N, C-alpha and C. Protein backbone atom coordinates (compact mmCIF):
# COMPACT_ATOMS: atom_id res chain seq x y z
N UNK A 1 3.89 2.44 -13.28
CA UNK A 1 2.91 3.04 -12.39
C UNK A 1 3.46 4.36 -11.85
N UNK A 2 2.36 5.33 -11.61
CA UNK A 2 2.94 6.58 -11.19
C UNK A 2 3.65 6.88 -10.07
N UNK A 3 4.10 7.20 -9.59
CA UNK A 3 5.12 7.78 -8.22
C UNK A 3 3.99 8.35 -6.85
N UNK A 4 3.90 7.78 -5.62
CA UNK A 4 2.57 8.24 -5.15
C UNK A 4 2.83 9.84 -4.97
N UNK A 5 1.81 10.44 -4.68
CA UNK A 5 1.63 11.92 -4.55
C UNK A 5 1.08 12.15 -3.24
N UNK A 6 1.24 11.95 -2.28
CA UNK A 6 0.93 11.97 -1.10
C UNK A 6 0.41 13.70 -0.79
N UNK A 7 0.31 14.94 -1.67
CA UNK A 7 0.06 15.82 -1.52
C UNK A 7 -1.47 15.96 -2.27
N UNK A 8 -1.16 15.06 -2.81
CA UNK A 8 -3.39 14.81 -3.77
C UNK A 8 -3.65 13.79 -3.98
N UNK A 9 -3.22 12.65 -2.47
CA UNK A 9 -4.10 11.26 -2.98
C UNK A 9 -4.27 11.25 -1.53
N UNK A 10 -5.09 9.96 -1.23
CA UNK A 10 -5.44 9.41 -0.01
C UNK A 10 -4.85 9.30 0.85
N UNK A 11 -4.21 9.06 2.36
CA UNK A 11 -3.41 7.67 2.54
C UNK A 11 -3.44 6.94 3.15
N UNK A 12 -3.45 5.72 3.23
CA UNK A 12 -4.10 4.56 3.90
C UNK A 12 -3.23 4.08 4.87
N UNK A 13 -3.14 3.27 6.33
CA UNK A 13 -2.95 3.07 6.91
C UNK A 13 -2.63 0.97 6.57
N UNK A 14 -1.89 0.36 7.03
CA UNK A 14 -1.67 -0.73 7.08
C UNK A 14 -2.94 -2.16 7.15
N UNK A 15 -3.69 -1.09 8.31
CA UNK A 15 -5.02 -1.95 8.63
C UNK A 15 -6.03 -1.23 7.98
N UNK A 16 -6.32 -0.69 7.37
CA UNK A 16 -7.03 0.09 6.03
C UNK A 16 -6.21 -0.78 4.82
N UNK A 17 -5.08 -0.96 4.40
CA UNK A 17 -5.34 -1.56 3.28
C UNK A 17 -5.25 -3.48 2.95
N UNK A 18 -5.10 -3.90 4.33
CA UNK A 18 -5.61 -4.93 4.96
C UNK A 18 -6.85 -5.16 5.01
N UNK A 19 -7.80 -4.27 5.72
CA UNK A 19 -8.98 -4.31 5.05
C UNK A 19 -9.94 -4.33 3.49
N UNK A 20 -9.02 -3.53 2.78
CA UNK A 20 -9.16 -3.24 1.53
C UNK A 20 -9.27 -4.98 0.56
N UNK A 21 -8.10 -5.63 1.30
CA UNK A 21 -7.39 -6.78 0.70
C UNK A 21 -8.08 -7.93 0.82
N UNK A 22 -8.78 -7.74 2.07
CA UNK A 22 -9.48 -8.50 2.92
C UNK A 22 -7.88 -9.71 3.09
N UNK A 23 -6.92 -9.09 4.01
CA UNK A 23 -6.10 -9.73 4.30
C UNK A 23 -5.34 -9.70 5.80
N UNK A 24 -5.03 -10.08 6.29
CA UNK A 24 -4.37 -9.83 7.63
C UNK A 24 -3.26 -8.28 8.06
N UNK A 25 -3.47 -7.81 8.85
CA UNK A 25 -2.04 -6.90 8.65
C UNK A 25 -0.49 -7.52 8.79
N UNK A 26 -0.45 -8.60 9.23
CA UNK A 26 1.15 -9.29 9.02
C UNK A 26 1.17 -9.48 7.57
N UNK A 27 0.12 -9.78 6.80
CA UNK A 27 0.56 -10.42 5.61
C UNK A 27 0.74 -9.24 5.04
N UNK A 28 0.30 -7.92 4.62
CA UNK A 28 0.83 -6.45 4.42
C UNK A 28 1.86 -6.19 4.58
N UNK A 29 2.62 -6.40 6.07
CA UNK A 29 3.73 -5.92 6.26
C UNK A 29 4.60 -7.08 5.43
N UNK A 30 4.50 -8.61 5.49
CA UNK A 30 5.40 -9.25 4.77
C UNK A 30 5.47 -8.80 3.22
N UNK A 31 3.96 -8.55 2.53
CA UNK A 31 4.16 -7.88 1.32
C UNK A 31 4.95 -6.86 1.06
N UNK A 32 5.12 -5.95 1.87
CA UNK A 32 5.77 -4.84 1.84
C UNK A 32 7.26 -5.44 1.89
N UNK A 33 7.61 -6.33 2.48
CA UNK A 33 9.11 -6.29 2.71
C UNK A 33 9.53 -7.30 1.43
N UNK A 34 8.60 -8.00 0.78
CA UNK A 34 8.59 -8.71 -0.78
C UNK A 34 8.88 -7.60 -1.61
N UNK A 35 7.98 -6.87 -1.57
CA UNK A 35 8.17 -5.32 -2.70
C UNK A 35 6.84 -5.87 -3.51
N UNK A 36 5.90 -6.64 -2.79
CA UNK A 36 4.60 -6.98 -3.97
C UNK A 36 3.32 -6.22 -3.81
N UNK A 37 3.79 -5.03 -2.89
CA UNK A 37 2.33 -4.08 -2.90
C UNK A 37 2.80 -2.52 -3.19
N UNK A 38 2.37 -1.57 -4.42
CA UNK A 38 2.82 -0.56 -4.52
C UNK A 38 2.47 0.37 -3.65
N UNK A 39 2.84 1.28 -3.93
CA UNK A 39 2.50 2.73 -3.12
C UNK A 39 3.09 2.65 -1.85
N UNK A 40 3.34 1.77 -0.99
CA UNK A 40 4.55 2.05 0.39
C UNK A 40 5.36 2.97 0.57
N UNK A 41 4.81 3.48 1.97
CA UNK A 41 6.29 4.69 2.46
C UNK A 41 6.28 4.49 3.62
N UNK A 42 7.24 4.98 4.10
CA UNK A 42 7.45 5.02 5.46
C UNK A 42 7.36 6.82 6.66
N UNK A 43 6.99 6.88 7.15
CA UNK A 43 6.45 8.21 7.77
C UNK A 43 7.64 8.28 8.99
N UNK A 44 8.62 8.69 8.95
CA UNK A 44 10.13 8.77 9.83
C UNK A 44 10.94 8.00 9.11
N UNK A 45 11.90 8.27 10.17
CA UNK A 45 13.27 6.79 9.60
C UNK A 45 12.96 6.07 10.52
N UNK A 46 14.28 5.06 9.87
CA UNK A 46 14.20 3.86 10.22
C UNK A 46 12.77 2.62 9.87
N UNK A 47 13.57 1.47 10.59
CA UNK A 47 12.42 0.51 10.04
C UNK A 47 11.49 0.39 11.02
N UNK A 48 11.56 0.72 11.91
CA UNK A 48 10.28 0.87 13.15
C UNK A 48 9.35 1.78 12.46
N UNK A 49 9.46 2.86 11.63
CA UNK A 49 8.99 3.74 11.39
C UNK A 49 7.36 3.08 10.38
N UNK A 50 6.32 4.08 10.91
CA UNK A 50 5.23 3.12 10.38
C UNK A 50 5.16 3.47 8.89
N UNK A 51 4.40 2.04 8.70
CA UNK A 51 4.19 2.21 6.92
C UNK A 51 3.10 2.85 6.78
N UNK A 52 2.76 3.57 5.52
CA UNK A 52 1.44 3.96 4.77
C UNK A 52 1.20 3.94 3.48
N UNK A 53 0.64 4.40 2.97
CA UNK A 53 -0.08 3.80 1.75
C UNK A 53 -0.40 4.82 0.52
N UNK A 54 -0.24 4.96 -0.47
CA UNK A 54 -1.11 5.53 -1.60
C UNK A 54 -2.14 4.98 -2.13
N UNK A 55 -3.30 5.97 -1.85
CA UNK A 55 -4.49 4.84 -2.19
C UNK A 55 -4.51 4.82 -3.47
N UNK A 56 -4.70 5.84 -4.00
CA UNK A 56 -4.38 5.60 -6.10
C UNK A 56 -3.52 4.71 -6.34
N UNK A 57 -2.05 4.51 -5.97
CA UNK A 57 -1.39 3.38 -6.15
C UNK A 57 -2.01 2.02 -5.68
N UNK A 58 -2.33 1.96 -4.95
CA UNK A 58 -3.04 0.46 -4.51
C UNK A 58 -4.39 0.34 -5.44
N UNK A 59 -5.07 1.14 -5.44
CA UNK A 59 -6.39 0.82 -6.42
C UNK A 59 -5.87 0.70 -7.85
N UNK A 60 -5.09 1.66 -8.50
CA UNK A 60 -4.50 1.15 -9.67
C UNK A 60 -3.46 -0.45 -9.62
N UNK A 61 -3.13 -1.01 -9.04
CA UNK A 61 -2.20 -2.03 -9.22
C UNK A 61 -3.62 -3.25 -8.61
N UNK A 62 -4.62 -2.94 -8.08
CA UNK A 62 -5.78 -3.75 -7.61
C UNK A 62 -6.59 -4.26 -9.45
N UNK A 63 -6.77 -2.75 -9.91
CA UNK A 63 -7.43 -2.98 -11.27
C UNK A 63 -6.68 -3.85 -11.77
N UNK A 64 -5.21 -3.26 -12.15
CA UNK A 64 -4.59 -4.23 -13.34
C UNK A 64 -4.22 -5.79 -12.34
N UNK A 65 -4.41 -5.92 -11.26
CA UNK A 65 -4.60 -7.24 -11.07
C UNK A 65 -6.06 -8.07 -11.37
N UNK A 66 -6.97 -7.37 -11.07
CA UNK A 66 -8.45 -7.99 -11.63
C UNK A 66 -8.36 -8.40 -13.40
N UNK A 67 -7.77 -7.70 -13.72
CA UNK A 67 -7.73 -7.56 -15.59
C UNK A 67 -6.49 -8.46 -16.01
N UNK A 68 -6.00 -8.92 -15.16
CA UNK A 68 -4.81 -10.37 -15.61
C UNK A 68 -5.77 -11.45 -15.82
């Protein structure tokens, strides 16, 4: 999967792609710390620092999960 581009894609917020998931935002953040949702970054250091999202990465890894 591609590398996100945060300079020509979307970017989604935690409770945006919680919504997306139709999933909780704890269960996001636990995904994130699994490594089972692509496109994650972090916006500062450290781990306080909030997460966000590539939306092309998440919609592409959404498709090839529908198509398993």
């Amino acid at each position: 999967m591609k590398q996100p581009d945060p300079l020509h894609d979307e970017i989604l917020t935690v409770d945006e792609v919680a919504t997306l998931l139709s999933l909780q935002p704890n269960t996001i953040y636990e995904k994130v710390e699994k490594g089972e949702l692509p496109g994650a970054f972090r916006i500062g250091d450290g781990d306080k620092a909030p997460i966000r999202f590539s939306k092309r990465a998440i919609m592409e890894w959404i498709q090839k999960e529908v198509q398993r």
